[in-house]
Amino acid sequence: MSVVPSRFTGVVAHLVNLVFDSALPRDLAGFWEGLFSWDAPFEPAFRSETRPKGRKNRLHLDLASRSPGHQAELVDRALSLGARHIDVGQGPPEEKRVPWVVLADPEGNEFCVLEPREQYEGTGAIAAVVVDALDPERLARFWVAALGWEIGVQEKAIVGLRPPDGRGPWVEFLATKEDKVERNRLRFEIAPGQGGSRAAEVRRLLGLGALGRGTARRGAVSLVDPEGNEFSVLTPR
């Protein structure tokens, strides 16, 4: 992978929550808490959703491992908690076509348990939040401007954003040919910094290419990024 030392120095928002839509929010939260202690710089939020999961999620988690033995331990723990192996094109696990393991949580949300990678040393349990993108570079540039994160890796098929302080998961945009056709079950919540204004932040994001009416509902303003991925803007934190 090529490493690109790029930093955005303008006004930025902060990534606060990663929201999971869930039929059984408490049970799903228990699965992820049982798999590992959540040590990301943002928090998970499990919200009730009666709509059943349809297609492959547009966002998924990549979990980090420290060694081959640790990777196997994570897979075994996930399976014991209710996860299952799934094939999203990588082939069945016994064939070992790829060094990572693809699983789904009890509600079918896809995630990967990665083999050890130097790139993710120090991220904690979650290596990356991966977002399928028709144009990874374009979508990454929007989120660079929104969050002020660095572009740490840039290739034709993937662009990865690295947290400015080096702590916590990357956010990566992975090339896909599939259009987005339904509301995401995983999505970001962001907020302006202390002393900022949510209304001003919404205007800034709309100017960067976000779409939406900017109407507040239940303490948040719902927008979508340039490829239609839903996210919310909260009050300053």
Coordinates of C-alpha atoms in Angstrom, one line a residue:
M1 CA 0.0 0.0 0.0
S2 CA 1.1 3.6 -0.6
V3 CA 1.2 5.9 2.3
V4 CA 0.2 9.5 1.6
P5 CA 1.1 12.1 4.2
S6 CA -1.9 14.4 3.9
R7 CA -3.6 16.5 6.6
F8 CA -6.6 18.8 6.6
T9 CA -6.1 21.8 8.8
G10 CA -9.5 23.6 8.5
V11 CA -12.6 23.5 10.8
V12 CA -13.6 20.0 11.5
A13 CA -16.3 17.9 13.3
H14 CA -15.7 15.0 15.7
L15 CA -16.8 11.4 15.2
V16 CA -18.9 10.7 18.2
N17 CA -21.0 7.5 17.7
L18 CA -21.2 4.5 15.3
V19 CA -24.9 3.6 15.2
F20 CA -26.2 0.1 14.7
D21 CA -29.8 -0.5 13.7
S22 CA -31.0 -3.6 15.5
A23 CA -34.0 -5.7 16.0
L24 CA -32.8 -6.6 19.5
P25 CA -30.5 -3.7 20.6
R26 CA -29.6 -5.1 24.0
D27 CA -28.7 -8.5 22.7
L28 CA -26.6 -7.1 19.9
A29 CA -24.8 -4.8 22.3
G30 CA -24.1 -7.8 24.5
F31 CA -22.6 -9.7 21.6
W32 CA -20.1 -6.9 20.8
E33 CA -19.4 -6.2 24.4
G34 CA -18.7 -9.9 24.9
L35 CA -16.4 -10.0 21.9
F36 CA -14.2 -7.1 23.2
S37 CA -14.3 -4.1 25.4
W38 CA -15.2 -1.2 23.2
D39 CA -12.0 0.9 23.2
A40 CA -12.6 3.2 20.2
P41 CA -12.5 7.0 20.6
F42 CA -16.2 6.9 19.6
E43 CA -19.1 4.9 21.1
P44 CA -21.4 2.4 19.6
A45 CA -25.2 3.2 19.8
F46 CA -27.6 0.4 19.2
R47 CA -31.0 1.7 18.0
S48 CA -34.3 -0.3 17.6
E49 CA -35.2 -1.0 14.0
T50 CA -37.9 -3.4 12.9
R51 CA -36.9 -3.4 9.2
P52 CA -35.2 -6.7 8.5
K53 CA -31.6 -6.7 7.1
G54 CA -31.6 -7.1 3.4
R55 CA -28.4 -6.6 1.3
K56 CA -24.8 -6.7 2.4
N57 CA -24.1 -3.7 4.7
R58 CA -22.5 -0.7 3.1
L59 CA -20.4 -0.3 6.3
H60 CA -18.6 -3.0 8.2
L61 CA -16.0 -3.4 11.0
D62 CA -12.5 -4.9 10.6
L63 CA -11.1 -6.2 13.8
A64 CA -7.4 -6.1 14.6
S65 CA -5.3 -9.1 15.8
R66 CA -1.9 -9.2 17.3
S67 CA -0.8 -12.7 16.2
P68 CA -2.2 -15.7 14.3
G69 CA -3.1 -17.2 17.6
H70 CA -4.9 -14.1 18.7
Q71 CA -6.8 -14.0 15.4
A72 CA -8.0 -17.6 15.9
E73 CA -9.0 -16.8 19.5
L74 CA -11.1 -13.8 18.3
V75 CA -12.8 -16.0 15.7
D76 CA -13.6 -18.7 18.2
R77 CA -14.9 -16.2 20.7
A78 CA -17.2 -14.6 18.1
L79 CA -18.5 -18.0 17.0
S80 CA -19.2 -18.9 20.6
L81 CA -21.2 -15.7 21.1
G82 CA -23.4 -16.3 18.1
A83 CA -21.5 -15.2 15.0
R84 CA -21.3 -17.3 11.9
H85 CA -19.0 -17.7 8.9
I86 CA -20.3 -16.1 5.7
D87 CA -19.0 -15.9 2.1
V88 CA -19.0 -12.5 0.5
G89 CA -16.8 -13.6 -2.4
Q90 CA -13.7 -14.7 -0.5
G91 CA -14.6 -18.4 -0.6
P92 CA -15.3 -20.8 2.3
P93 CA -13.1 -20.6 5.3
E94 CA -11.5 -24.0 4.8
E95 CA -10.0 -22.9 1.5
K96 CA -8.2 -20.0 3.1
R97 CA -8.1 -17.9 -0.1
V98 CA -7.6 -14.8 2.0
P99 CA -5.7 -14.3 5.3
W100 CA -8.7 -12.6 7.1
V101 CA -11.9 -14.3 8.3
V102 CA -15.3 -13.0 7.3
L103 CA -18.1 -13.4 9.9
A104 CA -21.6 -12.0 10.6
D105 CA -22.9 -11.1 14.0
P106 CA -26.2 -12.5 15.3
E107 CA -28.2 -10.0 13.2
G108 CA -26.2 -10.7 10.0
N109 CA -23.9 -7.6 10.1
E110 CA -20.8 -8.5 8.3
F111 CA -17.3 -8.0 9.9
C112 CA -13.8 -9.2 9.3
V113 CA -11.2 -10.5 11.8
L114 CA -7.9 -9.5 10.2
E115 CA -4.5 -11.2 10.3
P116 CA -1.9 -9.1 12.1
R117 CA -1.0 -5.9 10.1
E118 CA 1.6 -3.3 11.0
Q119 CA -0.7 -0.6 9.7
Y120 CA -3.2 -1.2 12.6
E121 CA -0.8 -1.4 15.5
G122 CA -2.1 0.8 18.2
T123 CA -5.7 1.1 16.9
G124 CA -7.1 -1.1 19.6
A125 CA -9.7 -3.8 19.0
I126 CA -11.2 -2.2 15.9
A127 CA -8.7 -1.8 13.0
A128 CA -11.1 0.1 10.7
V129 CA -14.6 1.0 9.8
V130 CA -14.9 0.2 6.1
V131 CA -17.3 2.0 3.8
D132 CA -18.2 0.6 0.3
A133 CA -17.7 3.4 -2.2
L134 CA -18.3 3.9 -5.9
D135 CA -15.6 6.5 -5.9
P136 CA -13.3 5.9 -2.9
E137 CA -11.1 9.0 -3.5
R138 CA -14.0 11.4 -3.9
L139 CA -15.8 10.1 -0.8
A140 CA -12.6 10.1 1.2
R141 CA -11.9 13.7 0.4
F142 CA -15.4 14.7 1.7
W143 CA -14.7 13.0 5.0
V144 CA -11.2 14.4 5.2
A145 CA -12.8 17.9 5.0
A146 CA -15.5 16.9 7.4
L147 CA -13.4 15.3 10.1
G148 CA -9.9 16.6 9.5
W149 CA -8.4 13.1 9.4
E150 CA -5.3 12.2 7.4
I151 CA -5.2 10.2 4.2
G152 CA -2.9 7.4 5.4
V153 CA -3.3 4.9 2.5
Q154 CA -4.4 5.7 -1.1
E155 CA -4.8 3.1 -3.9
K156 CA -7.3 2.8 -6.7
A157 CA -9.4 0.3 -4.8
I158 CA -9.1 1.7 -1.3
V159 CA -8.4 5.0 0.5
G160 CA -7.8 5.0 4.3
L161 CA -8.2 7.8 6.7
R162 CA -6.0 7.8 9.8
P163 CA -7.2 9.5 13.1
P164 CA -5.1 12.6 13.7
D165 CA -3.8 11.4 17.1
G166 CA -3.1 7.9 15.8
R167 CA -5.6 6.4 18.3
G168 CA -8.5 4.3 17.3
P169 CA -9.8 2.8 14.1
W170 CA -9.1 4.0 10.6
V171 CA -12.1 4.9 8.3
E172 CA -11.6 3.3 4.9
F173 CA -13.4 3.6 1.6
L174 CA -13.4 0.4 -0.5
A175 CA -14.3 0.4 -4.1
T176 CA -17.5 -1.3 -5.1
K177 CA -19.6 -1.4 -8.3
E178 CA -22.9 -1.8 -6.4
D179 CA -25.1 1.2 -6.0
K180 CA -26.6 2.1 -2.6
V181 CA -30.3 1.1 -2.6
E182 CA -31.4 1.1 1.0
R183 CA -30.8 2.9 4.3
N184 CA -27.6 1.9 6.0
R185 CA -27.9 -0.1 9.2
L186 CA -24.5 1.2 10.4
R187 CA -23.9 5.0 10.2
F188 CA -21.9 7.8 11.8
E189 CA -22.9 10.5 14.3
I190 CA -20.7 13.5 14.4
A191 CA -20.7 16.8 16.3
P192 CA -18.9 20.2 16.2
G193 CA -16.3 20.8 18.8
Q194 CA -16.9 22.6 22.1
G195 CA -18.1 26.1 21.5
G196 CA -19.2 25.3 17.9
S197 CA -22.7 25.5 16.5
R198 CA -24.7 22.7 15.1
A199 CA -26.4 24.9 12.6
A200 CA -23.1 26.3 11.4
E201 CA -21.7 22.8 11.1
V202 CA -24.6 21.7 9.0
R203 CA -24.1 24.6 6.7
R204 CA -20.4 23.8 6.4
L205 CA -21.1 20.1 5.6
L206 CA -23.7 21.0 3.0
G207 CA -21.1 23.3 1.4
L208 CA -18.7 20.4 1.3
G209 CA -21.1 18.2 -0.7
A210 CA -23.4 16.7 1.9
L211 CA -27.1 16.5 1.1
G212 CA -30.3 16.9 3.1
R213 CA -32.8 19.5 4.4
G214 CA -30.9 20.2 7.6
T215 CA -34.0 19.7 9.7
A216 CA -33.4 18.8 13.4
R217 CA -35.2 15.7 14.7
R218 CA -34.7 14.1 18.1
G219 CA -31.7 16.3 18.9
A220 CA -29.9 15.5 15.6
V221 CA -29.8 16.7 12.0
S222 CA -29.8 14.0 9.4
L223 CA -27.7 14.4 6.3
V224 CA -26.2 12.1 3.7
D225 CA -22.7 12.2 2.3
P226 CA -22.0 12.5 -1.5
E227 CA -22.8 8.8 -2.1
G228 CA -25.9 8.8 0.0
N229 CA -24.6 7.3 3.3
E230 CA -26.7 8.6 6.1
F231 CA -25.1 10.4 9.1
S232 CA -26.3 12.7 11.8
V233 CA -25.0 16.0 13.3
L234 CA -25.4 16.3 17.0
T235 CA -25.1 19.2 19.3
P236 CA -21.5 20.3 20.3
R237 CA -19.6 17.9 22.5

